[in-house]
Amino acid sequence: MLESSVFPSVAYPSVNPEAADLLITSIGNASPRAASVLSQALDLPVETVVDALYRAPARLLAGLPAADAARLAELIGTLGVEAAVTPAGPAPARAPSMDLAGELIDLDAADAVGVALGRFLGMDPAAALDLLLTPPGVILGAVTEATVRALEAALPAGAVRLTASRPDEARFALFASNLSHLQVGILRQRLPAGADIAPGGSATVFDLSRSEADGLWRRLKAPEQVRIVDQAFLRFTLELVAAPPESAAALEMLAGVPAEDFQLLRQALPIPIEAGVAFADLEGRMAAYVEANLTVRAELETFSHQALDILSAPEGVLARMGLAGAAPLSTELMPRPRAQLLRHRLETAGAEVLFAEIRA
């Protein structure tokens, strides 16, 4: 642990050919506790230290004697923080700010992901995992590429898909529901051609700039009825609606559906064939199906809810999963990522589980 006494007094000599700056280059594998330790040891505002750690590269101290700066960098490194010493000069340009979301990909690694993410964020592992299971899975805001890379290195390899987006360049989607007559009138002015507001005052508007989204938020004055989400964090399911008899090869190439299953699939239409499609990839994927003479539609899956039908389960399994009662039973609706993980854990424990027909 670093103590204040190990640090030299911070000096800013007017003329010193060996003066150096101490830079934070990455949060590295440090925990959030490093911010309070450095704040106390260096007598710096904790906000200044947090900014340097999570928006690296950033200058933490300027104009130190070079030897002292090198010693400080070495000591800071014991916390897991990555630091560097450079000749004294102008502060480095700040890197672009990013928001970061994540999706749990490897269900077997869920517990390990919770531990790693919890340590990185300074949270209980269950609460950290819950961030990923609550779409759109936003983990961090206003961080830099260095922090994104540090988190990526901290997580089990291949277990989480991270998506970083710059708010200053992003496009946003607005989801509204239960709007009043006045709010409907305000929103209708912004709807694209051919779009309308559904009965009950609900609508979705895509491709908004940050300023447009914020402006609508302020005008609608409905924080519980309006949600604004970075489109980079949205995911869609593609459903096959129609497929001509001769399209088996094309469907296998595009969606990986075995040709021998093609006729059975055609009898079950409409049927999901791709999940987790990012908004940025949506237009291209749909165009590829159209070119192959396959009819598909996109359904937003990010905020969908799913229930489970538990047909059978070994004794004690349901209680260990926090479920009351005995099989057969149906769960309540829950966010789709949570339902997927619960089903996986139940099946791993020997239960027979299906996704329920009821969903929202």
XYZ file of C-alpha atoms in Angstrom:
360
model
C 0.000 0.000 0.000
C 1.320 3.466 -0.834
C 1.649 5.938 2.010
C 1.979 9.700 1.719
C 5.432 9.605 3.314
C 6.987 7.758 0.380
C 6.274 10.609 -2.015
C 8.478 13.674 -2.341
C 6.993 17.118 -2.074
C 5.659 18.185 -5.443
C 7.755 21.085 -6.749
C 7.483 23.153 -9.889
C 10.960 24.620 -10.557
C 11.016 27.485 -13.025
C 14.308 26.350 -14.560
C 15.215 22.693 -14.416
C 16.662 20.891 -17.438
C 15.763 17.571 -15.814
C 12.158 18.449 -15.005
C 9.717 15.702 -15.903
C 6.005 15.044 -16.066
C 4.338 11.964 -14.628
C 1.708 10.504 -16.945
C -0.922 7.862 -16.332
C -1.062 5.724 -19.475
C -3.689 3.207 -18.326
C -5.672 2.084 -15.310
C -4.005 -1.272 -16.004
C -5.123 -3.977 -13.600
C -5.702 -1.612 -10.690
C -8.946 -1.514 -8.744
C -10.908 1.718 -8.134
C -9.305 1.841 -4.676
C -6.143 3.073 -6.392
C -7.813 6.450 -6.893
C -8.299 7.077 -3.174
C -4.799 5.803 -2.348
C -3.180 8.129 -4.881
C -5.398 11.029 -3.898
C -4.321 10.800 -0.263
C -0.673 10.051 -0.979
C -0.222 12.862 -3.511
C -2.614 15.320 -1.844
C -4.618 15.639 -5.045
C -8.405 15.903 -5.416
C -9.818 12.433 -5.930
C -11.696 13.733 -8.994
C -8.368 14.671 -10.591
C -6.946 11.213 -9.970
C -10.074 9.418 -11.215
C -10.009 11.501 -14.386
C -6.368 10.608 -15.013
C -6.908 6.909 -14.343
C -10.001 6.332 -16.439
C -9.328 8.908 -19.156
C -5.692 8.020 -19.727
C -3.338 9.008 -21.140
C -3.313 12.011 -18.841
C -0.766 14.037 -16.918
C -1.007 13.475 -13.178
C 1.904 15.655 -12.011
C 4.012 18.231 -13.848
C 7.484 19.679 -13.373
C 8.936 17.071 -11.020
C 12.639 16.333 -10.751
C 13.183 13.470 -13.190
C 14.484 11.083 -10.527
C 11.475 11.718 -8.300
C 9.092 11.233 -11.223
C 10.707 7.894 -12.058
C 10.417 6.753 -8.442
C 6.789 7.793 -8.306
C 6.014 5.925 -11.522
C 7.546 2.777 -10.066
C 5.584 3.102 -6.844
C 2.337 3.802 -8.678
C 2.975 0.670 -10.720
C 2.703 -1.418 -7.553
C -1.003 -0.542 -7.534
C -1.403 -2.001 -11.011
C -1.606 1.429 -12.648
C 0.506 1.986 -15.755
C 2.538 5.203 -15.571
C 5.258 6.852 -17.635
C 7.743 9.685 -17.236
C 8.243 12.236 -20.008
C 10.243 15.453 -20.272
C 8.320 18.378 -18.839
C 6.128 20.026 -21.434
C 2.549 20.633 -22.502
C -0.058 18.181 -21.253
C -0.887 15.457 -23.793
C -4.016 15.921 -25.864
C -6.967 14.206 -24.252
C -8.191 11.038 -25.926
C -11.815 10.869 -27.112
C -14.362 9.985 -24.451
C -16.263 6.713 -24.862
C -19.216 4.913 -23.344
C -18.882 1.160 -22.974
C -21.449 -1.649 -22.990
C -21.005 -5.394 -22.748
C -22.801 -8.649 -23.571
C -22.171 -11.975 -21.863
C -21.214 -14.404 -24.633
C -19.792 -17.387 -22.737
C -22.475 -18.454 -20.274
C -20.128 -20.952 -18.621
C -17.848 -18.054 -17.667
C -20.582 -15.968 -16.014
C -19.254 -16.313 -12.460
C -15.674 -15.577 -13.506
C -16.889 -12.562 -15.465
C -18.735 -11.254 -12.406
C -15.592 -11.538 -10.283
C -13.335 -9.852 -12.853
C -15.789 -7.096 -13.708
C -16.599 -6.520 -10.044
C -12.940 -6.064 -9.197
C -12.451 -3.639 -12.086
C -15.495 -1.571 -11.111
C -15.188 -1.930 -7.339
C -18.528 -3.747 -7.098
C -19.910 -6.977 -5.715
C -19.523 -9.694 -8.404
C -23.276 -10.349 -8.565
C -24.011 -6.645 -9.031
C -21.326 -6.376 -11.698
C -22.714 -9.357 -13.610
C -26.170 -7.819 -13.316
C -24.942 -4.859 -15.401
C -24.380 -7.226 -18.330
C -27.730 -8.925 -17.800
C -29.635 -5.627 -17.852
C -29.778 -4.368 -21.454
C -28.276 -2.404 -23.016
C -25.488 -3.533 -20.675
C -23.783 -0.182 -20.125
C -20.704 -0.691 -17.940
C -18.756 2.561 -18.023
C -19.206 6.089 -19.288
C -16.752 8.823 -20.278
C -13.664 6.593 -20.412
C -10.935 6.303 -23.028
C -9.605 3.581 -25.284
C -6.901 2.754 -22.736
C -9.551 1.907 -20.138
C -11.521 -0.164 -22.636
C -8.396 -2.184 -23.438
C -7.615 -2.608 -19.737
C -11.080 -4.008 -19.035
C -10.857 -6.275 -22.064
C -7.606 -7.703 -20.698
C -9.119 -8.175 -17.233
C -12.112 -10.215 -18.431
C -11.948 -13.929 -19.288
C -10.937 -14.236 -22.934
C -13.900 -14.396 -25.308
C -16.488 -14.290 -22.521
C -17.837 -10.770 -23.081
C -18.434 -8.759 -26.225
C -17.556 -5.136 -25.515
C -18.905 -2.263 -27.597
C -17.365 1.194 -27.219
C -19.018 4.277 -28.664
C -18.089 7.951 -28.752
C -21.105 10.029 -27.638
C -19.927 12.988 -29.715
C -20.139 10.886 -32.881
C -22.895 8.430 -31.969
C -26.453 8.297 -33.231
C -29.230 7.649 -30.766
C -32.622 5.949 -30.661
C -35.567 7.261 -28.669
C -38.118 4.833 -27.237
C -41.320 6.432 -25.956
C -44.476 4.970 -24.426
C -47.692 6.195 -22.800
C -47.221 9.742 -24.057
C -49.857 12.398 -23.506
C -51.639 14.158 -26.379
C -49.267 17.125 -26.025
C -46.194 14.900 -25.997
C -47.452 13.019 -29.044
C -47.695 16.324 -30.900
C -44.123 17.232 -29.990
C -42.749 13.857 -31.051
C -44.762 13.650 -34.271
C -42.861 16.658 -35.627
C -39.650 14.580 -35.509
C -40.951 11.304 -36.940
C -39.458 10.196 -40.269
C -41.675 9.880 -43.326
C -44.007 6.894 -43.114
C -43.629 6.497 -39.353
C -46.350 7.182 -36.838
C -47.118 6.941 -33.159
C -48.916 3.774 -32.102
C -52.141 3.789 -30.099
C -51.285 4.402 -26.482
C -48.661 6.978 -27.358
C -45.648 4.789 -28.119
C -43.048 5.265 -30.836
C -39.428 4.617 -31.719
C -37.242 7.184 -33.457
C -33.814 6.210 -34.766
C -30.802 8.150 -36.010
C -30.881 11.126 -33.660
C -27.812 13.201 -32.903
C -26.900 13.773 -29.275
C -28.277 17.310 -29.373
C -31.503 16.175 -31.076
C -32.013 13.403 -28.529
C -31.349 15.718 -25.597
C -33.677 18.332 -27.076
C -36.536 15.850 -27.387
C -35.885 14.581 -23.874
C -36.192 18.097 -22.486
C -39.306 18.920 -24.498
C -41.132 15.683 -23.718
C -40.410 16.002 -19.989
C -41.179 12.336 -19.406
C -38.152 10.580 -17.861
C -40.159 7.455 -16.982
C -41.736 7.184 -20.427
C -38.806 8.035 -22.674
C -35.560 6.135 -23.036
C -32.652 7.327 -25.168
C -30.063 4.720 -26.127
C -26.893 4.834 -28.179
C -27.707 2.854 -31.329
C -24.332 1.113 -31.126
C -25.645 -0.759 -28.083
C -28.842 -2.035 -29.726
C -29.169 -5.642 -30.907
C -31.677 -7.186 -33.305
C -33.001 -10.614 -34.189
C -33.550 -11.446 -37.850
C -36.597 -13.608 -38.530
C -37.041 -15.502 -41.764
C -40.533 -14.811 -43.087
C -40.460 -16.453 -46.521
C -38.017 -18.649 -48.412
C -38.498 -20.055 -51.930
C -37.863 -23.795 -52.342
C -34.596 -23.223 -54.202
C -32.981 -21.073 -51.466
C -31.578 -23.818 -49.228
C -27.969 -23.193 -50.259
C -28.279 -19.431 -49.835
C -29.760 -19.795 -46.358
C -27.003 -22.176 -45.334
C -24.386 -19.708 -46.545
C -25.974 -16.671 -44.865
C -27.287 -18.113 -41.610
C -25.589 -21.491 -41.265
C -28.859 -23.426 -41.491
C -28.024 -26.967 -42.671
C -29.536 -27.690 -46.077
C -31.046 -30.930 -44.767
C -33.128 -28.913 -42.269
C -34.421 -26.472 -44.869
C -37.810 -28.075 -45.514
C -38.565 -28.422 -41.806
C -37.623 -24.785 -41.304
C -39.931 -23.622 -44.102
C -42.837 -25.325 -42.364
C -42.133 -23.378 -39.149
C -41.951 -19.852 -40.627
C -41.557 -17.209 -39.354
C -38.502 -18.339 -37.419
C -35.446 -16.555 -35.968
C -32.272 -17.209 -37.924
C -29.857 -14.633 -36.500
C -29.626 -13.012 -33.074
C -27.489 -10.266 -31.627
C -27.157 -8.311 -34.869
C -25.709 -4.864 -34.205
C -27.512 -1.803 -35.538
C -24.510 -0.914 -37.689
C -24.649 -4.342 -39.371
C -28.418 -4.526 -39.745
C -28.842 -2.875 -43.137
C -26.075 -4.944 -44.708
C -27.367 -8.225 -43.308
C -30.912 -7.587 -44.478
C -29.680 -6.564 -47.924
C -27.775 -9.838 -48.210
C -30.958 -11.822 -47.568
C -32.940 -9.737 -50.041
C -30.291 -10.361 -52.684
C -30.681 -14.097 -52.039
C -34.474 -13.782 -52.499
C -35.090 -14.486 -48.812
C -37.612 -12.373 -46.913
C -36.543 -11.363 -43.415
C -37.663 -8.856 -40.819
C -35.747 -7.293 -37.963
C -37.051 -7.344 -34.403
C -35.404 -5.295 -31.664
C -34.231 -7.778 -29.048
C -32.384 -5.446 -26.677
C -35.345 -4.756 -24.412
C -37.284 -7.970 -24.991
C -38.332 -10.069 -22.000
C -38.607 -13.838 -21.850
C -40.082 -16.364 -19.429
C -38.970 -19.959 -18.898
C -41.023 -23.142 -18.677
C -39.246 -25.517 -16.307
C -40.585 -28.970 -17.066
C -38.519 -30.936 -14.563
C -35.606 -30.374 -12.205
C -33.595 -32.438 -9.710
C -34.449 -31.903 -6.056
C -33.066 -28.697 -4.626
C -32.005 -27.188 -7.949
C -34.782 -24.612 -8.166
C -34.191 -23.415 -4.614
C -30.476 -22.983 -5.316
C -31.398 -20.824 -8.303
C -33.650 -18.641 -6.175
C -36.884 -20.076 -7.594
C -39.794 -20.917 -5.300
C -41.930 -23.987 -5.897
C -41.397 -27.252 -7.716
C -41.351 -28.224 -11.373
C -43.234 -27.977 -13.574
C -43.463 -24.210 -13.270
C -43.123 -21.061 -15.331
C -40.984 -18.120 -14.336
C -41.901 -14.482 -14.565
C -40.794 -12.458 -17.558
C -37.200 -11.278 -17.293
C -34.698 -9.528 -19.568
C -33.590 -11.880 -22.301
C -29.906 -12.139 -21.230
C -31.016 -13.057 -17.716
C -33.386 -15.714 -19.060
C -30.648 -17.188 -21.243
C -28.232 -17.459 -18.325
C -30.851 -18.923 -15.977
C -31.847 -21.516 -18.565
C -28.195 -22.449 -19.071
C -27.596 -22.838 -15.353
C -30.756 -24.885 -14.883
C -29.916 -27.215 -17.754
C -26.356 -27.601 -16.479
C -27.855 -28.689 -13.151
C -30.004 -31.324 -14.886
C -33.292 -29.479 -15.381
C -35.411 -29.648 -18.517
C -36.198 -26.092 -19.613
C -37.824 -24.365 -22.568
C -38.292 -20.731 -23.450
C -41.953 -19.976 -22.763
C -44.287 -18.855 -25.501
C -45.076 -15.771 -23.442
C -42.612 -12.948 -24.043
C -42.626 -9.187 -24.310
